[in-house]
């Protein structure tokens, strides 16, 4: 007999409509409809469009998840849904469907913190999930850049975060300034990787008084970008200054240095392919080294940490994976990364797994019900309490 409940998980916090069927850490299906095409022309997610797309696509995605898992609704034993943080009107679509399903099927509903989903995404489909605690969590997505301390399956606290833009968002804005397509992460990382392969710049990290810079040298060119917050002493990061510096760099390279109001749309930007790759290399180096620097600082502050868990859309970046591996190899600690790219961006499988994982309580994982879950991670509602669910929480993760 399976002790873990067969879970139908729902995620609609931003621009992915996703439904999954999970049991414990195992994923039976993970259907995702991405709304990228609907938001592409706007260079970012438009909340009203996201809501309509979720409503339109939900029935299809639900059927897909059930048929891929070869189960029917009658077999489901619990519903899990992302309750926040995220876009309120997008979240509400998933929460409403989850309440309807839990009511109709008379099942418990587990409301899951979206960041807990990303945190536990490195365990999605892991058969042998026996981590050593404490662990440090690094979550980098389009909306979040966070450092977490994980003392147990249900005990997670925030150590630091971005003070303004998230790392993925900075990739997206940089892409828009270069006239590249949305989302910016994949295209910028591809161009930066091409630039590194072709040795288009020799990169170095240099300290000047209380500031840290990425310097890029090529014949006849020296480019310079700040790594903000490098010596702030805390575990926070900031990406807005980097965005301004990149704007200035594009402006200068385009030969429009007197026109400081360079459009953010990329229109009129006139860079050669080489210059474009060089800008991407510089941006990526500064954006990722900032995370690595703060991760090193977090590990210095928590020398008992035995593992680093990473999650979020930006983790799909292979250069980031390389930099992270260098840190954890050097310190001889475990690095846990989602086993598939499908679990890095927003997806319902991580929500189903988080509903289970954060309820485990003890290190041995003996508790299989979510009842004991940390209050920042999940909340469990029984049938008679479901009207409480759609009050959006002030979850701090
Ligand atoms: O986790 P996610 O799907 O959504 C949020 O919860 O925010 O993350 C999406 C973000 C986007 O900003 C996208 O540009 C970024 O992840 N991203 C990347 C890469 N692939 C996606 N950033 C850097 N390198 C990548 N390869
Ligand atoms: Zn996310």
Short mmCIF file of N, CA and C in Angstrom, two decimals, residues 25 123 128-135 150-155 306-307 309 336 356-357 359-367:
data_model
loop_
_atom_site.label_atom_id
_atom_site.label_comp_id
_atom_site.label_asym_id
_atom_site.label_seq_id
_atom_site.Cartn_x
_atom_site.Cartn_y
_atom_site.Cartn_z
N UNK A 25 7.60 12.05 -3.50
CA UNK A 25 8.51 12.81 -4.37
C UNK A 25 8.36 12.42 -5.85
N UNK A 123 14.03 18.10 -5.28
CA UNK A 123 13.66 16.73 -4.86
C UNK A 123 12.59 16.13 -5.76
N UNK A 128 15.59 8.96 -3.77
CA UNK A 128 16.34 8.78 -2.54
C UNK A 128 16.62 10.14 -1.90
N UNK A 129 15.54 10.78 -1.44
CA UNK A 129 15.68 12.15 -0.94
C UNK A 129 16.01 12.14 0.55
N UNK A 130 17.28 11.97 0.84
CA UNK A 130 17.68 11.98 2.25
C UNK A 130 18.77 13.03 2.48
N UNK A 131 18.38 14.30 2.51
CA UNK A 131 19.38 15.35 2.66
C UNK A 131 19.93 15.44 4.08
N UNK A 132 21.07 16.09 4.19
CA UNK A 132 21.61 16.41 5.51
C UNK A 132 21.30 17.88 5.79
N UNK A 133 20.76 18.14 6.94
CA UNK A 133 20.43 19.51 7.34
C UNK A 133 21.53 20.05 8.27
N UNK A 134 21.72 21.37 8.37
CA UNK A 134 21.01 22.39 7.61
C UNK A 134 21.51 22.50 6.16
N UNK A 135 20.61 23.05 5.34
CA UNK A 135 20.97 23.32 3.95
C UNK A 135 20.74 24.81 3.67
N UNK A 150 17.59 26.27 5.58
CA UNK A 150 16.64 25.15 5.74
C UNK A 150 17.16 24.28 6.87
N UNK A 151 16.50 24.36 8.01
CA UNK A 151 16.98 23.58 9.15
C UNK A 151 16.33 22.22 9.21
N UNK A 152 15.20 22.10 8.57
CA UNK A 152 14.46 20.84 8.58
C UNK A 152 13.46 20.93 7.42
N UNK A 153 12.77 19.83 7.13
CA UNK A 153 11.79 19.86 6.04
C UNK A 153 10.75 20.95 6.24
N UNK A 154 10.45 21.27 7.48
CA UNK A 154 9.37 22.24 7.71
C UNK A 154 9.87 23.51 8.40
N UNK A 155 11.18 23.70 8.44
CA UNK A 155 11.69 24.88 9.12
C UNK A 155 12.63 25.65 8.18
N UNK A 306 25.43 21.76 5.11
CA UNK A 306 25.98 20.58 4.46
C UNK A 306 25.57 20.47 2.99
N UNK A 307 24.57 21.26 2.62
CA UNK A 307 24.08 21.17 1.25
C UNK A 307 23.66 22.54 0.76
N UNK A 309 20.75 23.91 -1.94
CA UNK A 309 19.62 23.54 -2.81
C UNK A 309 19.31 24.74 -3.69
N UNK A 336 22.30 20.41 -4.80
CA UNK A 336 21.09 19.78 -5.35
C UNK A 336 20.42 20.72 -6.33
N UNK A 356 4.03 17.68 0.07
CA UNK A 356 4.46 16.47 0.79
C UNK A 356 5.71 16.75 1.64
N UNK A 357 6.74 17.32 1.00
CA UNK A 357 8.05 17.47 1.66
C UNK A 357 7.98 18.35 2.89
N UNK A 359 5.71 18.79 4.86
CA UNK A 359 4.97 18.17 5.95
C UNK A 359 5.71 17.03 6.61
N UNK A 360 6.94 16.78 6.17
CA UNK A 360 7.64 15.61 6.68
C UNK A 360 8.08 15.76 8.13
N UNK A 361 8.39 16.96 8.52
CA UNK A 361 8.70 17.22 9.94
C UNK A 361 10.06 16.72 10.36
N UNK A 362 10.21 15.44 10.60
CA UNK A 362 11.49 14.91 11.10
C UNK A 362 12.43 14.59 9.97
N UNK A 363 13.71 14.53 10.28
CA UNK A 363 14.73 14.26 9.27
C UNK A 363 14.56 12.88 8.64
N UNK A 364 13.95 11.97 9.39
CA UNK A 364 13.76 10.62 8.85
C UNK A 364 12.56 10.57 7.89
N UNK A 365 11.82 11.68 7.80
CA UNK A 365 10.69 11.69 6.88
C UNK A 365 9.57 10.79 7.32
N UNK A 366 9.46 10.52 8.61
CA UNK A 366 8.48 9.54 9.05
C UNK A 366 7.03 10.05 8.90
N UNK A 367 6.83 11.35 9.03
CA UNK A 367 5.46 11.85 8.93
C UNK A 367 5.08 12.00 7.47
#
